[in-house]
Structure formats: C-alpha cells, structure tokens
JSON list of C-alpha atoms in Angstrom, two decimals:
[
{"chain": "A", "resi": 1, "resn": "MET", "atom": "CA", "xyz": [116.11, 97.76, 112.68]},
{"chain": "A", "resi": 2, "resn": "GLU", "atom": "CA", "xyz": [112.75, 98.43, 112.33]},
{"chain": "A", "resi": 3, "resn": "VAL", "atom": "CA", "xyz": [109.73, 96.84, 111.89]},
{"chain": "A", "resi": 4, "resn": "LYS", "atom": "CA", "xyz": [107.45, 98.20, 110.06]},
{"chain": "A", "resi": 5, "resn": "GLU", "atom": "CA", "xyz": [103.77, 97.40, 108.61]},
{"chain": "A", "resi": 6, "resn": "ALA", "atom": "CA", "xyz": [103.27, 96.83, 104.63]},
{"chain": "A", "resi": 7, "resn": "LYS", "atom": "CA", "xyz": [99.59, 98.81, 103.51]},
{"chain": "A", "resi": 8, "resn": "THR", "atom": "CA", "xyz": [100.31, 100.03, 100.33]},
{"chain": "A", "resi": 9, "resn": "ARG", "atom": "CA", "xyz": [101.30, 98.45, 96.63]},
{"chain": "A", "resi": 10, "resn": "ALA", "atom": "CA", "xyz": [104.83, 99.76, 97.02]},
{"chain": "A", "resi": 11, "resn": "GLU", "atom": "CA", "xyz": [105.08, 98.28, 100.54]},
{"chain": "A", "resi": 12, "resn": "ILE", "atom": "CA", "xyz": [104.03, 95.24, 99.44]},
{"chain": "A", "resi": 13, "resn": "GLU", "atom": "CA", "xyz": [106.23, 95.14, 95.72]},
{"chain": "A", "resi": 14, "resn": "PHE", "atom": "CA", "xyz": [109.25, 95.99, 98.49]},
{"chain": "A", "resi": 15, "resn": "CYS", "atom": "CA", "xyz": [108.25, 92.91, 99.90]},
{"chain": "A", "resi": 16, "resn": "LYS", "atom": "CA", "xyz": [108.48, 91.01, 96.71]},
{"chain": "A", "resi": 17, "resn": "GLU", "atom": "CA", "xyz": [111.72, 89.09, 97.32]},
{"chain": "A", "resi": 18, "resn": "VAL", "atom": "CA", "xyz": [111.26, 87.59, 100.39]},
{"chain": "A", "resi": 19, "resn": "ILE", "atom": "CA", "xyz": [107.85, 86.58, 100.61]},
{"chain": "A", "resi": 20, "resn": "LEU", "atom": "CA", "xyz": [108.40, 85.08, 96.58]},
{"chain": "A", "resi": 21, "resn": "GLN", "atom": "CA", "xyz": [111.11, 82.90, 98.39]},
{"chain": "A", "resi": 22, "resn": "PHE", "atom": "CA", "xyz": [109.07, 81.80, 100.89]},
{"chain": "A", "resi": 23, "resn": "ARG", "atom": "CA", "xyz": [105.86, 80.86, 99.26]},
{"chain": "A", "resi": 24, "resn": "THR", "atom": "CA", "xyz": [107.07, 79.40, 95.81]},
{"chain": "A", "resi": 25, "resn": "ASN", "atom": "CA", "xyz": [103.69, 78.88, 94.95]},
{"chain": "A", "resi": 26, "resn": "LEU", "atom": "CA", "xyz": [102.32, 82.55, 94.70]},
{"chain": "A", "resi": 27, "resn": "SER", "atom": "CA", "xyz": [102.77, 84.22, 90.52]},
{"chain": "A", "resi": 28, "resn": "GLU", "atom": "CA", "xyz": [104.85, 87.13, 90.80]},
{"chain": "A", "resi": 29, "resn": "ASP", "atom": "CA", "xyz": [102.07, 89.07, 88.61]},
{"chain": "A", "resi": 30, "resn": "ASN", "atom": "CA", "xyz": [99.24, 88.61, 91.37]},
{"chain": "A", "resi": 31, "resn": "TYR", "atom": "CA", "xyz": [100.89, 88.38, 95.11]},
{"chain": "A", "resi": 32, "resn": "VAL", "atom": "CA", "xyz": [100.10, 92.23, 95.78]},
{"chain": "A", "resi": 33, "resn": "ASP", "atom": "CA", "xyz": [96.69, 91.73, 94.60]},
{"chain": "A", "resi": 34, "resn": "GLN", "atom": "CA", "xyz": [95.97, 88.34, 96.43]},
{"chain": "A", "resi": 35, "resn": "THR", "atom": "CA", "xyz": [97.80, 90.54, 99.87]},
{"chain": "A", "resi": 36, "resn": "LEU", "atom": "CA", "xyz": [95.32, 93.44, 99.24]},
{"chain": "A", "resi": 37, "resn": "GLU", "atom": "CA", "xyz": [92.67, 91.65, 98.94]},
{"chain": "A", "resi": 38, "resn": "MET", "atom": "CA", "xyz": [93.31, 89.45, 102.08]},
{"chain": "A", "resi": 39, "resn": "MET", "atom": "CA", "xyz": [94.02, 92.81, 103.63]},
{"chain": "A", "resi": 40, "resn": "ALA", "atom": "CA", "xyz": [90.79, 94.59, 102.62]},
{"chain": "A", "resi": 41, "resn": "GLU", "atom": "CA", "xyz": [88.63, 91.25, 103.27]},
{"chain": "A", "resi": 42, "resn": "GLU", "atom": "CA", "xyz": [89.78, 88.99, 105.94]},
{"chain": "A", "resi": 43, "resn": "GLY", "atom": "CA", "xyz": [91.96, 92.10, 107.88]},
{"chain": "A", "resi": 44, "resn": "PHE", "atom": "CA", "xyz": [95.60, 90.36, 106.96]},
{"chain": "A", "resi": 45, "resn": "LYS", "atom": "CA", "xyz": [98.65, 92.18, 108.43]},
{"chain": "A", "resi": 46, "resn": "LEU", "atom": "CA", "xyz": [101.97, 92.02, 106.73]},
{"chain": "A", "resi": 47, "resn": "LEU", "atom": "CA", "xyz": [104.75, 93.52, 109.25]},
{"chain": "A", "resi": 48, "resn": "TYR", "atom": "CA", "xyz": [108.29, 93.18, 107.43]},
{"chain": "A", "resi": 49, "resn": "ILE", "atom": "CA", "xyz": [112.11, 93.94, 108.08]},
{"chain": "A", "resi": 50, "resn": "ALA", "atom": "CA", "xyz": [114.46, 95.63, 105.73]},
{"chain": "A", "resi": 51, "resn": "ASN", "atom": "CA", "xyz": [118.01, 95.03, 104.76]},
{"chain": "A", "resi": 52, "resn": "ASP", "atom": "CA", "xyz": [120.78, 97.83, 106.26]},
{"chain": "A", "resi": 53, "resn": "GLN", "atom": "CA", "xyz": [120.61, 99.68, 102.89]},
{"chain": "A", "resi": 54, "resn": "ASP", "atom": "CA", "xyz": [116.66, 99.45, 103.07]},
{"chain": "A", "resi": 55, "resn": "THR", "atom": "CA", "xyz": [116.16, 98.38, 99.76]},
{"chain": "A", "resi": 56, "resn": "LYS", "atom": "CA", "xyz": [114.80, 94.82, 100.25]},
{"chain": "A", "resi": 57, "resn": "ALA", "atom": "CA", "xyz": [112.76, 93.62, 103.31]},
{"chain": "A", "resi": 58, "resn": "VAL", "atom": "CA", "xyz": [114.68, 90.44, 104.29]},
{"chain": "A", "resi": 59, "resn": "ALA", "atom": "CA", "xyz": [112.17, 88.93, 107.17]},
{"chain": "A", "resi": 60, "resn": "PHE", "atom": "CA", "xyz": [108.33, 89.35, 107.16]},
{"chain": "A", "resi": 61, "resn": "ILE", "atom": "CA", "xyz": [105.33, 87.87, 109.51]},
{"chain": "A", "resi": 62, "resn": "GLY", "atom": "CA", "xyz": [101.68, 87.78, 107.79]},
{"chain": "A", "resi": 63, "resn": "TYR", "atom": "CA", "xyz": [98.95, 87.39, 110.30]},
{"chain": "A", "resi": 64, "resn": "ARG", "atom": "CA", "xyz": [94.95, 87.68, 110.53]},
{"chain": "A", "resi": 65, "resn": "PRO", "atom": "CA", "xyz": [92.15, 88.23, 113.39]},
{"chain": "A", "resi": 66, "resn": "LEU", "atom": "CA", "xyz": [89.92, 84.97, 113.23]},
{"chain": "A", "resi": 67, "resn": "GLN", "atom": "CA", "xyz": [87.44, 84.03, 115.65]},
{"chain": "A", "resi": 68, "resn": "MET", "atom": "CA", "xyz": [86.09, 80.11, 116.40]},
{"chain": "A", "resi": 69, "resn": "LEU", "atom": "CA", "xyz": [84.02, 78.89, 118.89]},
{"chain": "A", "resi": 70, "resn": "ARG", "atom": "CA", "xyz": [86.90, 76.23, 119.63]},
{"chain": "A", "resi": 71, "resn": "THR", "atom": "CA", "xyz": [89.34, 78.86, 120.49]},
{"chain": "A", "resi": 72, "resn": "GLY", "atom": "CA", "xyz": [87.27, 82.50, 120.27]},
{"chain": "A", "resi": 73, "resn": "LYS", "atom": "CA", "xyz": [89.20, 85.48, 119.18]},
{"chain": "A", "resi": 74, "resn": "ILE", "atom": "CA", "xyz": [92.81, 84.60, 118.21]},
{"chain": "A", "resi": 75, "resn": "ILE", "atom": "CA", "xyz": [95.71, 85.85, 115.49]},
{"chain": "A", "resi": 76, "resn": "TYR", "atom": "CA", "xyz": [96.83, 83.11, 113.17]},
{"chain": "A", "resi": 77, "resn": "ILE", "atom": "CA", "xyz": [100.15, 83.42, 111.83]},
{"chain": "A", "resi": 78, "resn": "ASP", "atom": "CA", "xyz": [99.87, 83.00, 107.84]},
{"chain": "A", "resi": 79, "resn": "ASP", "atom": "CA", "xyz": [103.64, 83.16, 107.01]},
{"chain": "A", "resi": 80, "resn": "LEU", "atom": "CA", "xyz": [106.64, 83.96, 108.78]},
{"chain": "A", "resi": 81, "resn": "PHE", "atom": "CA", "xyz": [110.12, 84.09, 107.06]},
{"chain": "A", "resi": 82, "resn": "THR", "atom": "CA", "xyz": [113.58, 85.33, 106.88]},
{"chain": "A", "resi": 83, "resn": "SER", "atom": "CA", "xyz": [116.04, 85.15, 103.97]},
{"chain": "A", "resi": 84, "resn": "GLU", "atom": "CA", "xyz": [118.81, 82.94, 104.45]},
{"chain": "A", "resi": 85, "resn": "GLU", "atom": "CA", "xyz": [121.65, 85.64, 104.74]},
{"chain": "A", "resi": 86, "resn": "CYS", "atom": "CA", "xyz": [119.95, 87.39, 107.48]},
{"chain": "A", "resi": 87, "resn": "ARG", "atom": "CA", "xyz": [119.08, 84.32, 109.65]},
{"chain": "A", "resi": 88, "resn": "GLY", "atom": "CA", "xyz": [120.63, 84.27, 113.08]},
{"chain": "A", "resi": 89, "resn": "LYS", "atom": "CA", "xyz": [119.95, 87.61, 113.77]},
{"chain": "A", "resi": 90, "resn": "GLY", "atom": "CA", "xyz": [116.51, 87.31, 115.40]},
{"chain": "A", "resi": 91, "resn": "TYR", "atom": "CA", "xyz": [114.52, 88.82, 113.31]},
{"chain": "A", "resi": 92, "resn": "ALA", "atom": "CA", "xyz": [112.05, 85.97, 113.50]},
{"chain": "A", "resi": 93, "resn": "GLY", "atom": "CA", "xyz": [111.62, 86.21, 117.33]},
{"chain": "A", "resi": 94, "resn": "ILE", "atom": "CA", "xyz": [111.43, 90.34, 116.88]},
{"chain": "A", "resi": 95, "resn": "LEU", "atom": "CA", "xyz": [108.07, 89.81, 114.43]},
{"chain": "A", "resi": 96, "resn": "LEU", "atom": "CA", "xyz": [106.53, 86.85, 116.75]},
{"chain": "A", "resi": 97, "resn": "ASP", "atom": "CA", "xyz": [107.06, 89.70, 119.29]},
{"chain": "A", "resi": 98, "resn": "GLU", "atom": "CA", "xyz": [105.29, 92.45, 117.79]},
{"chain": "A", "resi": 99, "resn": "VAL", "atom": "CA", "xyz": [102.40, 89.96, 117.18]},
{"chain": "A", "resi": 100, "resn": "ALA", "atom": "CA", "xyz": [101.99, 89.09, 120.33]},
{"chain": "A", "resi": 101, "resn": "LYS", "atom": "CA", "xyz": [102.16, 93.09, 121.40]},
{"chain": "A", "resi": 102, "resn": "GLU", "atom": "CA", "xyz": [99.56, 93.53, 119.48]},
{"chain": "A", "resi": 103, "resn": "ALA", "atom": "CA", "xyz": [97.67, 90.67, 120.50]},
{"chain": "A", "resi": 104, "resn": "GLU", "atom": "CA", "xyz": [97.89, 92.14, 123.82]},
{"chain": "A", "resi": 105, "resn": "ILE", "atom": "CA", "xyz": [96.94, 95.23, 123.20]},
{"chain": "A", "resi": 106, "resn": "THR", "atom": "CA", "xyz": [93.99, 94.20, 121.13]},
{"chain": "A", "resi": 107, "resn": "ASN", "atom": "CA", "xyz": [92.91, 91.62, 124.13]},
{"chain": "A", "resi": 108, "resn": "ILE", "atom": "CA", "xyz": [93.37, 88.69, 122.23]},
{"chain": "A", "resi": 109, "resn": "GLN", "atom": "CA", "xyz": [93.88, 85.53, 124.03]},
{"chain": "A", "resi": 110, "resn": "SER", "atom": "CA", "xyz": [96.20, 83.33, 121.87]},
{"chain": "A", "resi": 111, "resn": "ILE", "atom": "CA", "xyz": [97.90, 83.45, 118.90]},
{"chain": "A", "resi": 112, "resn": "HIS", "atom": "CA", "xyz": [97.88, 80.23, 116.40]},
{"chain": "A", "resi": 113, "resn": "LEU", "atom": "CA", "xyz": [100.35, 78.80, 113.52]},
{"chain": "A", "resi": 114, "resn": "ASP", "atom": "CA", "xyz": [101.09, 75.48, 111.63]},
{"chain": "A", "resi": 115, "resn": "SER", "atom": "CA", "xyz": [104.78, 74.73, 110.96]},
{"chain": "A", "resi": 116, "resn": "GLY", "atom": "CA", "xyz": [105.91, 71.57, 108.69]},
{"chain": "A", "resi": 117, "resn": "TYR", "atom": "CA", "xyz": [107.17, 68.97, 110.56]},
{"chain": "A", "resi": 118, "resn": "MET", "atom": "CA", "xyz": [111.11, 68.74, 110.07]},
{"chain": "A", "resi": 119, "resn": "LEU", "atom": "CA", "xyz": [111.36, 72.80, 110.93]},
{"chain": "A", "resi": 120, "resn": "HIS", "atom": "CA", "xyz": [113.19, 72.21, 114.06]},
{"chain": "A", "resi": 121, "resn": "THR", "atom": "CA", "xyz": [114.84, 75.22, 114.20]},
{"chain": "A", "resi": 122, "resn": "ALA", "atom": "CA", "xyz": [111.32, 77.12, 113.82]},
{"chain": "A", "resi": 123, "resn": "HIS", "atom": "CA", "xyz": [110.20, 74.99, 116.29]},
{"chain": "A", "resi": 124, "resn": "ARG", "atom": "CA", "xyz": [112.62, 75.99, 118.86]},
{"chain": "A", "resi": 125, "resn": "LEU", "atom": "CA", "xyz": [111.85, 79.37, 118.52]},
{"chain": "A", "resi": 126, "resn": "TYR", "atom": "CA", "xyz": [107.96, 79.17, 119.04]},
{"chain": "A", "resi": 127, "resn": "LEU", "atom": "CA", "xyz": [109.22, 76.52, 122.31]},
{"chain": "A", "resi": 128, "resn": "ASN", "atom": "CA", "xyz": [111.39, 79.64, 123.36]},
{"chain": "A", "resi": 129, "resn": "LYS", "atom": "CA", "xyz": [108.57, 82.37, 122.84]},
{"chain": "A", "resi": 130, "resn": "GLY", "atom": "CA", "xyz": [106.31, 80.46, 124.90]},
{"chain": "A", "resi": 131, "resn": "TYR", "atom": "CA", "xyz": [104.01, 78.27, 121.99]},
{"chain": "A", "resi": 132, "resn": "VAL", "atom": "CA", "xyz": [103.00, 74.65, 122.59]},
{"chain": "A", "resi": 133, "resn": "LEU", "atom": "CA", "xyz": [102.37, 72.30, 120.06]},
{"chain": "A", "resi": 134, "resn": "ALA", "atom": "CA", "xyz": [98.68, 72.08, 120.52]},
{"chain": "A", "resi": 135, "resn": "CYS", "atom": "CA", "xyz": [97.06, 70.14, 117.69]},
{"chain": "A", "resi": 136, "resn": "ASN", "atom": "CA", "xyz": [97.69, 68.36, 114.20]},
{"chain": "A", "resi": 137, "resn": "HIS", "atom": "CA", "xyz": [96.46, 69.96, 111.16]},
{"chain": "A", "resi": 138, "resn": "PHE", "atom": "CA", "xyz": [94.82, 68.19, 108.58]},
{"chain": "A", "resi": 139, "resn": "ALA", "atom": "CA", "xyz": [94.17, 69.06, 104.92]},
{"chain": "A", "resi": 140, "resn": "LYS", "atom": "CA", "xyz": [92.18, 67.36, 102.11]},
{"chain": "A", "resi": 141, "resn": "LYS", "atom": "CA", "xyz": [92.79, 69.06, 98.57]},
{"chain": "A", "resi": 142, "resn": "ILE", "atom": "CA", "xyz": [89.71, 69.80, 96.90]},
{"chain": "A", "resi": 143, "resn": "SER", "atom": "CA", "xyz": [90.25, 69.27, 92.79]}
]
C-alpha cells in the first residue's frame, strides 16, 4: 500500500468516489475544479491510498498550510476519510503520519483539525496520534 499525492485532474478524479462519499455537499460537476483552485491558490494538498486493485482511492486526506497570529505556521487538515469497506486497516493513521512527516520537514510546529462531536472512533485515533482537544470551533452561516 502506497500513499500518493493527487496533483492532476486525472488523479483527483481517481479519488472521486471516496471524496464524494465523505463530502456529500460537493457537486460531481465541479469538485475537481474546486480542488485544483484550492491547490493553486491556497497550497491545498490531497493524499490518497488506492484499493488493492489500484482502481480507485479508498482513503484520503486533504490539508493546507496556514499562518495565524494565534498559532504561527500550521498545517490544517480539512478532510480525513476512509471508505467503509476499508476501515480498520490503519489507512487514516498512515495518512496522518504522512502529514506529520511533512510538518517536520517543513519546520511546522503543529497540525490542527476539526472533528464532529460524535466521531468517537476518529477521536481515539487522534488522541493515540498525540492530538489534544484544544478548543471548540464556532461557525456562523451567512445567507
């Protein structure tokens, strides 16, 4: 099993099923363009693990570098997901480790992510990987 980075339209399309399975709000018609725009403008990266037949991605992580007054330079993980049929194989942990390696190489001191309150299995993984529950995240929708 190999972690690959999606950089091209074709590589992002290879991840289509697992991305749209997780991010149901995305449109199949424009998720590739949106991802490419985030890559070009915001440094967004998309790593994935393919199935054994190498016919589709079954796990992915999307992240970007950020800099804030509160934290300095960080990596923010937007997305981390493993398709249901591949859960329990350690893919999410492997993807988190890849991001941690990049943080070390680029001298970034911390990695941040948000997670839904009821995702207890994910929370166990984050805690086991050394993450701490550092804050609550608030959001306001603007119509």
